[in-house]
PDB file of C-alpha atoms in Angstrom:
ATOM      1  CA  MET A   1      -3.740  37.625  13.074  1.00 42.00           C
ATOM      2  CA  LEU A   2      -0.511  35.581  13.101  1.00 35.00           C
ATOM      3  CA  LYS A   3       0.406  36.857  16.559  1.00 37.00           C
ATOM      4  CA  GLU A   4      -3.079  35.976  17.770  1.00 41.00           C
ATOM      5  CA  ARG A   5      -2.744  32.396  16.500  1.00 43.00           C
ATOM      6  CA  GLN A   6       0.713  32.075  18.025  1.00 39.00           C
ATOM      7  CA  GLY A   7      -0.658  33.350  21.325  1.00 44.00           C
ATOM      8  CA  ARG A   8      -3.469  30.779  21.314  1.00 49.00           C
ATOM      9  CA  SER A   9      -1.017  28.008  20.459  1.00 50.00           C
ATOM     10  CA  LEU A  10       1.325  29.018  23.281  1.00 50.00           C
ATOM     11  CA  LEU A  11      -1.553  29.202  25.773  1.00 77.00           C
ATOM     12  CA  ARG A  12      -2.842  25.778  24.707  1.00 75.00           C
ATOM     13  CA  GLN A  13       0.634  24.331  25.209  1.00 83.00           C
ATOM     14  CA  GLU A  14       0.889  25.870  28.680  1.00 90.00           C
ATOM     15  CA  VAL A  15      -2.493  24.450  29.684  1.00 91.00           C
ATOM     16  CA  SER A  16      -1.542  21.048  28.201  1.00 91.00           C
ATOM     17  CA  GLU A  17       1.607  21.041  30.330  1.00 92.00           C
ATOM     18  CA  GLY A  18      -0.517  21.978  33.330  1.00 93.00           C
ATOM     19  CA  ILE A  19      -2.838  19.014  32.783  1.00 94.00           C
ATOM     20  CA  LYS A  20       0.128  16.651  32.417  1.00 92.00           C
ATOM     21  CA  ARG A  21       1.631  18.089  35.579  1.00 93.00           C
ATOM     22  CA  TYR A  22      -1.698  17.538  37.392  1.00 94.00           C
ATOM     23  CA  ILE A  23      -1.698  13.872  36.318  1.00 93.00           C
ATOM     24  CA  LEU A  24       1.854  13.361  37.575  1.00 91.00           C
ATOM     25  CA  GLU A  25       1.450  15.251  40.852  1.00 93.00           C
ATOM     26  CA  ASN A  26      -1.721  13.334  41.690  1.00 94.00           C
ATOM     27  CA  LYS A  27      -0.154  10.004  40.658  1.00 92.00           C
ATOM     28  CA  LEU A  28      -3.038   9.201  38.335  1.00 92.00           C
ATOM     29  CA  ARG A  29      -2.900   6.023  36.264  1.00 90.00           C
ATOM     30  CA  PRO A  30      -4.378   5.125  32.844  1.00 88.00           C
ATOM     31  CA  GLY A  31      -8.149   4.963  33.159  1.00 91.00           C
ATOM     32  CA  ASP A  32      -8.340   7.254  36.210  1.00 94.00           C
ATOM     33  CA  PRO A  33     -10.855  10.123  35.871  1.00 94.00           C
ATOM     34  CA  LEU A  34      -9.717  13.721  35.516  1.00 95.00           C
ATOM     35  CA  PRO A  35     -11.560  16.696  37.037  1.00 95.00           C
ATOM     36  CA  THR A  36     -14.323  18.303  35.003  1.00 93.00           C
ATOM     37  CA  GLU A  37     -13.560  21.043  32.526  1.00 93.00           C
ATOM     38  CA  SER A  38     -14.649  23.740  34.970  1.00 93.00           C
ATOM     39  CA  GLU A  39     -12.606  22.190  37.806  1.00 94.00           C
ATOM     40  CA  LEU A  40      -9.496  22.010  35.621  1.00 94.00           C
ATOM     41  CA  SER A  41     -10.100  25.602  34.579  1.00 92.00           C
ATOM     42  CA  ALA A  42     -10.155  26.720  38.220  1.00 92.00           C
ATOM     43  CA  THR A  43      -7.181  24.550  39.201  1.00 92.00           C
ATOM     44  CA  LEU A  44      -4.991  25.729  36.318  1.00 92.00           C
ATOM     45  CA  GLY A  45      -6.197  29.315  36.264  1.00 91.00           C
ATOM     46  CA  ALA A  46      -7.146  29.041  32.594  1.00 90.00           C
ATOM     47  CA  SER A  47     -10.302  29.664  30.641  1.00 90.00           C
ATOM     48  CA  ARG A  48     -12.593  26.757  29.865  1.00 91.00           C
ATOM     49  CA  SER A  49     -11.997  27.223  26.137  1.00 90.00           C
ATOM     50  CA  SER A  50      -8.228  26.910  26.696  1.00 91.00           C
ATOM     51  CA  VAL A  51      -8.751  23.750  28.756  1.00 93.00           C
ATOM     52  CA  ARG A  52     -11.030  22.366  26.039  1.00 92.00           C
ATOM     53  CA  GLU A  53      -8.403  22.983  23.330  1.00 90.00           C
ATOM     54  CA  ALA A  54      -5.636  21.493  25.480  1.00 91.00           C
ATOM     55  CA  VAL A  55      -7.714  18.391  26.173  1.00 93.00           C
ATOM     56  CA  LYS A  56      -8.290  17.915  22.426  1.00 90.00           C
ATOM     57  CA  THR A  57      -4.530  18.052  21.850  1.00 87.00           C
ATOM     58  CA  LEU A  58      -3.798  15.569  24.642  1.00 90.00           C
ATOM     59  CA  ASP A  59      -6.597  13.300  23.456  1.00 88.00           C
ATOM     60  CA  ALA A  60      -4.959  13.082  20.017  1.00 80.00           C
ATOM     61  CA  LEU A  61      -1.727  12.034  21.727  1.00 79.00           C
ATOM     62  CA  ASP A  62      -3.554   9.420  23.853  1.00 82.00           C
ATOM     63  CA  ILE A  63      -2.401  11.165  27.026  1.00 88.00           C
ATOM     64  CA  VAL A  64      -6.034  11.703  27.966  1.00 92.00           C
ATOM     65  CA  GLU A  65      -9.178   9.995  26.714  1.00 91.00           C
ATOM     66  CA  VAL A  66     -12.427  11.881  26.235  1.00 93.00           C
ATOM     67  CA  ARG A  67     -15.444   9.632  26.769  1.00 92.00           C
ATOM     68  CA  HIS A  68     -18.383  11.640  25.542  1.00 86.00           C
ATOM     69  CA  GLY A  69     -21.138  11.733  28.084  1.00 85.00           C
ATOM     70  CA  HIS A  70     -18.873  10.366  30.812  1.00 88.00           C
ATOM     71  CA  GLY A  71     -15.893  12.692  31.208  1.00 92.00           C
ATOM     72  CA  THR A  72     -12.170  12.811  30.611  1.00 94.00           C
ATOM     73  CA  TYR A  73      -9.778  10.120  31.800  1.00 95.00           C
ATOM     74  CA  VAL A  74      -6.056   9.483  31.784  1.00 93.00           C
ATOM     75  CA  GLY A  75      -5.300   7.860  28.420  1.00 88.00           C
ATOM     76  CA  ARG A  76      -3.633   4.561  27.638  1.00 80.00           C
ATOM     77  CA  LEU A  77      -0.398   6.457  26.912  1.00 72.00           C
ATOM     78  CA  SER A  78       0.152   4.330  23.825  1.00 71.00           C
ATOM     79  CA  LEU A  79       2.477   5.136  20.942  1.00 68.00           C
ATOM     80  CA  SER A  80      -0.327   5.727  18.442  1.00 67.00           C
ATOM     81  CA  ALA A  81       0.892   9.254  17.679  1.00 68.00           C
ATOM     82  CA  LEU A  82       4.357   7.877  16.890  1.00 67.00           C
ATOM     83  CA  VAL A  83       2.865   5.245  14.596  1.00 65.00           C
ATOM     84  CA  GLU A  84       0.749   7.799  12.740  1.00 65.00           C
ATOM     85  CA  GLY A  85       3.648  10.222  12.352  1.00 67.00           C
ATOM     86  CA  LEU A  86       6.071   7.624  11.034  1.00 64.00           C
ATOM     87  CA  THR A  87       3.435   6.110   8.760  1.00 61.00           C
ATOM     88  CA  PHE A  88       2.572   9.464   7.226  1.00 63.00           C
ATOM     89  CA  ARG A  89       6.244  10.210   6.721  1.00 62.00           C
ATOM     90  CA  GLY A  90       6.675   6.855   5.001  1.00 57.00           C
ATOM     91  CA  LEU A  91       3.691   7.390   2.712  1.00 57.00           C
ATOM     92  CA  LEU A  92       4.470  11.016   1.925  1.00 58.00           C
ATOM     93  CA  SER A  93       7.261  10.303  -0.550  1.00 56.00           C
ATOM     94  CA  ARG A  94       8.946   7.326  -2.158  1.00 55.00           C
ATOM     95  CA  ASP A  95      12.351   8.352  -0.801  1.00 58.00           C
ATOM     96  CA  ASP A  96      10.993   8.379   2.735  1.00 62.00           C
ATOM     97  CA  ASP A  97       9.307   5.018   2.132  1.00 65.00           C
ATOM     98  CA  PHE A  98      12.638   3.284   1.764  1.00 73.00           C
ATOM     99  CA  LYS A  99      14.341   5.279   4.516  1.00 76.00           C
ATOM    100  CA  VAL A 100      11.576   4.568   7.020  1.00 74.00           C
ATOM    101  CA  MET A 101      11.525   0.889   6.090  1.00 77.00           C
ATOM    102  CA  SER A 102      15.275   0.511   6.435  1.00 81.00           C
ATOM    103  CA  ASP A 103      15.328   2.312   9.785  1.00 81.00           C
ATOM    104  CA  LEU A 104      12.438   0.255  11.160  1.00 79.00           C
ATOM    105  CA  VAL A 105      14.079  -3.022  10.209  1.00 84.00           C
ATOM    106  CA  ASP A 106      17.206  -1.914  12.104  1.00 87.00           C
ATOM    107  CA  VAL A 107      15.208  -0.980  15.213  1.00 83.00           C
ATOM    108  CA  ARG A 108      13.132  -4.158  15.248  1.00 84.00           C
ATOM    109  CA  GLU A 109      16.214  -6.343  14.921  1.00 89.00           C
ATOM    110  CA  LEU A 110      18.002  -4.280  17.574  1.00 88.00           C
ATOM    111  CA  PHE A 111      15.254  -5.018  20.096  1.00 85.00           C
ATOM    112  CA  GLU A 112      15.119  -8.752  19.461  1.00 89.00           C
ATOM    113  CA  ARG A 113      18.839  -9.457  19.077  1.00 89.00           C
ATOM    114  CA  GLY A 114      19.852  -7.047  21.827  1.00 88.00           C
ATOM    115  CA  MET A 115      17.467  -8.679  24.299  1.00 89.00           C
ATOM    116  CA  ALA A 116      18.095 -12.239  23.046  1.00 89.00           C
ATOM    117  CA  GLU A 117      19.608 -13.598  26.244  1.00 88.00           C
ATOM    118  CA  ARG A 118      16.806 -12.236  28.408  1.00 89.00           C
ATOM    119  CA  ILE A 119      14.155 -13.419  25.942  1.00 90.00           C
ATOM    120  CA  LEU A 120      15.550 -16.947  25.990  1.00 90.00           C
ATOM    121  CA  THR A 121      15.751 -16.948  29.775  1.00 88.00           C
ATOM    122  CA  SER A 122      12.106 -15.873  30.023  1.00 89.00           C
ATOM    123  CA  LEU A 123      10.542 -18.083  27.334  1.00 89.00           C
ATOM    124  CA  ASP A 124       8.843 -21.159  28.735  1.00 90.00           C
ATOM    125  CA  SER A 125       7.303 -24.199  27.051  1.00 91.00           C
ATOM    126  CA  ASP A 126       3.869 -22.565  26.833  1.00 94.00           C
ATOM    127  CA  HIS A 127       5.322 -19.555  25.005  1.00 93.00           C
ATOM    128  CA  LEU A 128       7.205 -21.819  22.619  1.00 94.00           C
ATOM    129  CA  ARG A 129       4.053 -23.800  21.812  1.00 95.00           C
ATOM    130  CA  SER A 130       2.179 -20.566  21.178  1.00 96.00           C
ATOM    131  CA  LEU A 131       4.951 -19.313  18.884  1.00 96.00           C
ATOM    132  CA  TYR A 132       4.815 -22.560  16.900  1.00 96.00           C
ATOM    133  CA  ARG A 133       1.029 -22.218  16.585  1.00 96.00           C
ATOM    134  CA  LEU A 134       1.435 -18.691  15.217  1.00 95.00           C
ATOM    135  CA  VAL A 135       3.942 -19.932  12.628  1.00 95.00           C
ATOM    136  CA  ASP A 136       1.414 -22.594  11.620  1.00 94.00           C
ATOM    137  CA  ASP A 137      -1.215 -19.841  11.313  1.00 93.00           C
ATOM    138  CA  MET A 138       1.150 -17.882   9.075  1.00 91.00           C
ATOM    139  CA  GLU A 139       1.661 -20.947   6.898  1.00 90.00           C
ATOM    140  CA  ARG A 140      -2.094 -21.457   6.491  1.00 90.00           C
ATOM    141  CA  SER A 141      -2.762 -17.774   5.828  1.00 85.00           C
ATOM    142  CA  LYS A 142      -0.299 -17.173   2.995  1.00 78.00           C
ATOM    143  CA  SER A 143      -1.909 -15.070   0.262  1.00 72.00           C
ATOM    144  CA  GLY A 144       1.000 -14.484  -2.113  1.00 62.00           C
ATOM    145  CA  ASP A 145       1.320 -10.755  -1.489  1.00 61.00           C
ATOM    146  CA  GLY A 146       2.399 -10.562   2.153  1.00 59.00           C
ATOM    147  CA  THR A 147      -0.980  -9.464   3.508  1.00 65.00           C
ATOM    148  CA  GLY A 148      -2.419 -12.860   4.477  1.00 69.00           C
ATOM    149  CA  PHE A 149      -0.593 -13.486   7.718  1.00 81.00           C
ATOM    150  CA  VAL A 150      -0.173  -9.923   8.978  1.00 81.00           C
ATOM    151  CA  GLU A 151      -2.017 -10.532  12.252  1.00 85.00           C
ATOM    152  CA  ALA A 152      -0.196 -13.791  13.020  1.00 90.00           C
ATOM    153  CA  ASP A 153       3.154 -12.170  12.192  1.00 89.00           C
ATOM    154  CA  ARG A 154       2.409  -9.234  14.485  1.00 88.00           C
ATOM    155  CA  ALA A 155       1.278 -11.552  17.280  1.00 92.00           C
ATOM    156  CA  PHE A 156       4.467 -13.605  16.860  1.00 94.00           C
ATOM    157  CA  HIS A 157       6.758 -10.636  17.465  1.00 91.00           C
ATOM    158  CA  ALA A 158       4.587  -9.391  20.333  1.00 90.00           C
ATOM    159  CA  LEU A 159       4.763 -12.777  22.020  1.00 93.00           C
ATOM    160  CA  LEU A 160       8.510 -13.037  21.431  1.00 92.00           C
ATOM    161  CA  VAL A 161       9.236 -10.015  23.655  1.00 90.00           C
ATOM    162  CA  GLU A 162       6.266 -10.420  26.012  1.00 90.00           C
ATOM    163  CA  PRO A 163       8.146 -12.598  28.567  1.00 87.00           C
ATOM    164  CA  LEU A 164      10.534  -9.698  29.190  1.00 87.00           C
ATOM    165  CA  GLY A 165       7.756  -7.969  31.100  1.00 86.00           C
ATOM    166  CA  ASN A 166       8.968  -4.627  29.719  1.00 83.00           C
ATOM    167  CA  GLU A 167       5.885  -2.732  28.613  1.00 78.00           C
ATOM    168  CA  LEU A 168       7.846   0.004  26.842  1.00 77.00           C
ATOM    169  CA  ILE A 169       9.808  -2.481  24.721  1.00 81.00           C
ATOM    170  CA  GLY A 170       6.555  -4.263  23.868  1.00 81.00           C
ATOM    171  CA  GLN A 171       4.857  -1.014  22.832  1.00 78.00           C
ATOM    172  CA  LEU A 172       7.830   0.228  20.822  1.00 78.00           C
ATOM    173  CA  SER A 173       8.294  -3.110  19.090  1.00 78.00           C
ATOM    174  CA  LEU A 174       4.658  -3.237  18.007  1.00 77.00           C
ATOM    175  CA  ALA A 175       4.591   0.451  17.108  1.00 76.00           C
ATOM    176  CA  PHE A 176       7.498   0.008  14.720  1.00 75.00           C
ATOM    177  CA  TRP A 177       5.967  -3.220  13.411  1.00 77.00           C
ATOM    178  CA  ASP A 178       2.649  -1.481  12.732  1.00 75.00           C
ATOM    179  CA  VAL A 179       4.357   1.267  10.746  1.00 73.00           C
ATOM    180  CA  TYR A 180       6.268  -1.353   8.789  1.00 73.00           C
ATOM    181  CA  THR A 181       3.142  -3.292   7.809  1.00 72.00           C
ATOM    182  CA  ILE A 182       1.283  -0.134   6.782  1.00 69.00           C
ATOM    183  CA  VAL A 183       4.104   1.134   4.577  1.00 68.00           C
ATOM    184  CA  VAL A 184       5.331  -2.161   3.067  1.00 68.00           C
ATOM    185  CA  PRO A 185       2.400  -2.778   0.648  1.00 67.00           C
ATOM    186  CA  HIS A 186       3.202   0.535  -1.041  1.00 62.00           C
ATOM    187  CA  LEU A 187       6.671  -0.723  -1.881  1.00 61.00           C
ATOM    188  CA  GLY A 188       5.445  -3.687  -3.910  1.00 63.00           C
ATOM    189  CA  VAL A 189       8.254  -5.903  -2.647  1.00 58.00           C
ATOM    190  CA  ILE A 190       6.425  -8.997  -1.341  1.00 68.00           C
ATOM    191  CA  THR A 191       6.051 -12.136  -3.503  1.00 74.00           C
ATOM    192  CA  SER A 192       4.834 -15.652  -2.753  1.00 79.00           C
ATOM    193  CA  LYS A 193       8.484 -16.723  -2.542  1.00 83.00           C
ATOM    194  CA  ASP A 194       9.112 -13.983   0.009  1.00 81.00           C
ATOM    195  CA  GLU A 195       6.139 -15.210   2.013  1.00 84.00           C
ATOM    196  CA  ALA A 196       7.456 -18.768   2.129  1.00 88.00           C
ATOM    197  CA  GLU A 197      10.870 -17.466   3.185  1.00 89.00           C
ATOM    198  CA  THR A 198       9.296 -15.345   5.922  1.00 89.00           C
ATOM    199  CA  VAL A 199       7.354 -18.291   7.361  1.00 92.00           C
ATOM    200  CA  ALA A 200      10.455 -20.510   7.269  1.00 94.00           C
ATOM    201  CA  ASN A 201      12.528 -17.869   9.050  1.00 93.00           C
ATOM    202  CA  HIS A 202       9.924 -17.488  11.793  1.00 95.00           C
ATOM    203  CA  ARG A 203       9.894 -21.242  12.316  1.00 96.00           C
ATOM    204  CA  ARG A 204      13.695 -21.200  12.471  1.00 95.00           C
ATOM    205  CA  ILE A 205      13.528 -18.595  15.250  1.00 95.00           C
ATOM    206  CA  VAL A 206      11.290 -20.830  17.372  1.00 95.00           C
ATOM    207  CA  ASP A 207      13.418 -23.896  16.630  1.00 94.00           C
ATOM    208  CA  ALA A 208      16.477 -21.942  17.756  1.00 93.00           C
ATOM    209  CA  ALA A 209      14.703 -20.720  20.890  1.00 92.00           C
ATOM    210  CA  HIS A 210      13.774 -24.307  21.696  1.00 88.00           C
ATOM    211  CA  ALA A 211      17.384 -25.424  21.123  1.00 86.00           C
ATOM    212  CA  ALA A 212      18.649 -22.584  23.303  1.00 81.00           C
ATOM    213  CA  HIS A 213      17.144 -24.340  26.308  1.00 65.00           C
ATOM    214  CA  ALA A 214      19.791 -26.970  25.642  1.00 57.00           C
ATOM    215  CA  GLY A 215      22.493 -24.283  25.722  1.00 60.00           C
ATOM    216  CA  ASP A 216      22.741 -23.073  22.095  1.00 68.00           C
ATOM    217  CA  THR A 217      21.978 -19.355  22.472  1.00 78.00           C
ATOM    218  CA  ASP A 218      24.016 -18.294  19.427  1.00 87.00           C
ATOM    219  CA  ALA A 219      21.604 -20.115  17.107  1.00 89.00           C
ATOM    220  CA  PHE A 220      18.785 -17.841  18.270  1.00 92.00           C
ATOM    221  CA  THR A 221      20.634 -14.604  17.478  1.00 92.00           C
ATOM    222  CA  ARG A 222      21.652 -16.039  14.097  1.00 92.00           C
ATOM    223  CA  ALA A 223      18.025 -16.929  13.367  1.00 93.00           C
ATOM    224  CA  ILE A 224      16.927 -13.372  14.213  1.00 93.00           C
ATOM    225  CA  ALA A 225      19.618 -11.966  11.893  1.00 92.00           C
ATOM    226  CA  GLU A 226      18.622 -14.388   9.116  1.00 91.00           C
ATOM    227  CA  HIS A 227      14.995 -13.296   9.487  1.00 91.00           C
ATOM    228  CA  TYR A 228      15.779  -9.613   8.937  1.00 89.00           C
ATOM    229  CA  ALA A 229      18.460 -10.005   6.240  1.00 89.00           C
ATOM    230  CA  PRO A 230      15.944 -10.860   3.456  1.00 85.00           C
ATOM    231  CA  VAL A 231      13.758  -7.952   4.538  1.00 82.00           C
ATOM    232  CA  ARG A 232      16.695  -5.590   4.085  1.00 84.00           C
ATOM    233  CA  ARG A 233      17.437  -7.166   0.726  1.00 83.00           C
ATOM    234  CA  ARG A 234      13.867  -6.671  -0.495  1.00 79.00           C
ATOM    235  CA  VAL A 235      13.856  -3.021   0.596  1.00 79.00           C
ATOM    236  CA  GLN A 236      17.142  -2.447  -1.222  1.00 81.00           C
ATOM    237  CA  GLU A 237      15.858  -4.185  -4.363  1.00 79.00           C
ATOM    238  CA  ALA A 238      12.723  -2.039  -4.293  1.00 76.00           C
ATOM    239  CA  ARG A 239      14.832   1.095  -3.846  1.00 77.00           C
ATOM    240  CA  GLU A 240      17.007   0.182  -6.836  1.00 79.00           C
ATOM    241  CA  ALA A 241      14.006  -0.730  -9.004  1.00 76.00           C
ATOM    242  CA  ASP A 242      12.341   2.566  -8.159  1.00 73.00           C
ATOM    243  CA  ALA A 243      15.507   4.516  -8.964  1.00 73.00           C
ATOM    244  CA  ALA A 244      15.819   2.690 -12.288  1.00 75.00           C
ATOM    245  CA  GLY A 245      12.444   3.595 -13.493  1.00 63.00           C
TER     246      GLY A 245
END
């Protein structure tokens, strides 16, 4: 029975690789239609049941998208599987909670500080006005527990890297941010004081970006660092409180 399951798994993987290879060789793009199940079966030399299982696997990974009643299409190729995997890891145990949080803070800061010069070069007055509006939205949406301005916070960080025009950086940044916001409520580390500090730090980032147009680029990287430092502190405090009792 075990060998039979292993054989099915191996076959499904081979067919999945065949479908991915078909997409690449035919230069298909997200949203393009794939051949029917029977056509894929003939093209790949696999049974229809194997194709069906492979498509289910690729659909879960967002490599393909099954639209019931319409067919199968090339997926959005998002990082949803990465988000789900990291989120589950973070929720699975308290130890992983803190490890995931700490790692995500490092990665998010790495993106924004590492690309600071290019971000500042790309930001224009419209982007700056939009960033200020999002900070104002965060200020109005404070709820005392860190959940009130989640959407505005997410939009802020998306807009900050958007001018780079690098889709992968944008997807990774938001993927890590999404995991962070899903895991953070389970740590119990956000207070109304933390919220006020978060809003102030976001406003400081935009102020620094605005000043950078006058030549002060160092202020922007300092503002990014100052934004993430309190987040690290809160994660560490939560880790110590959890260890204590």
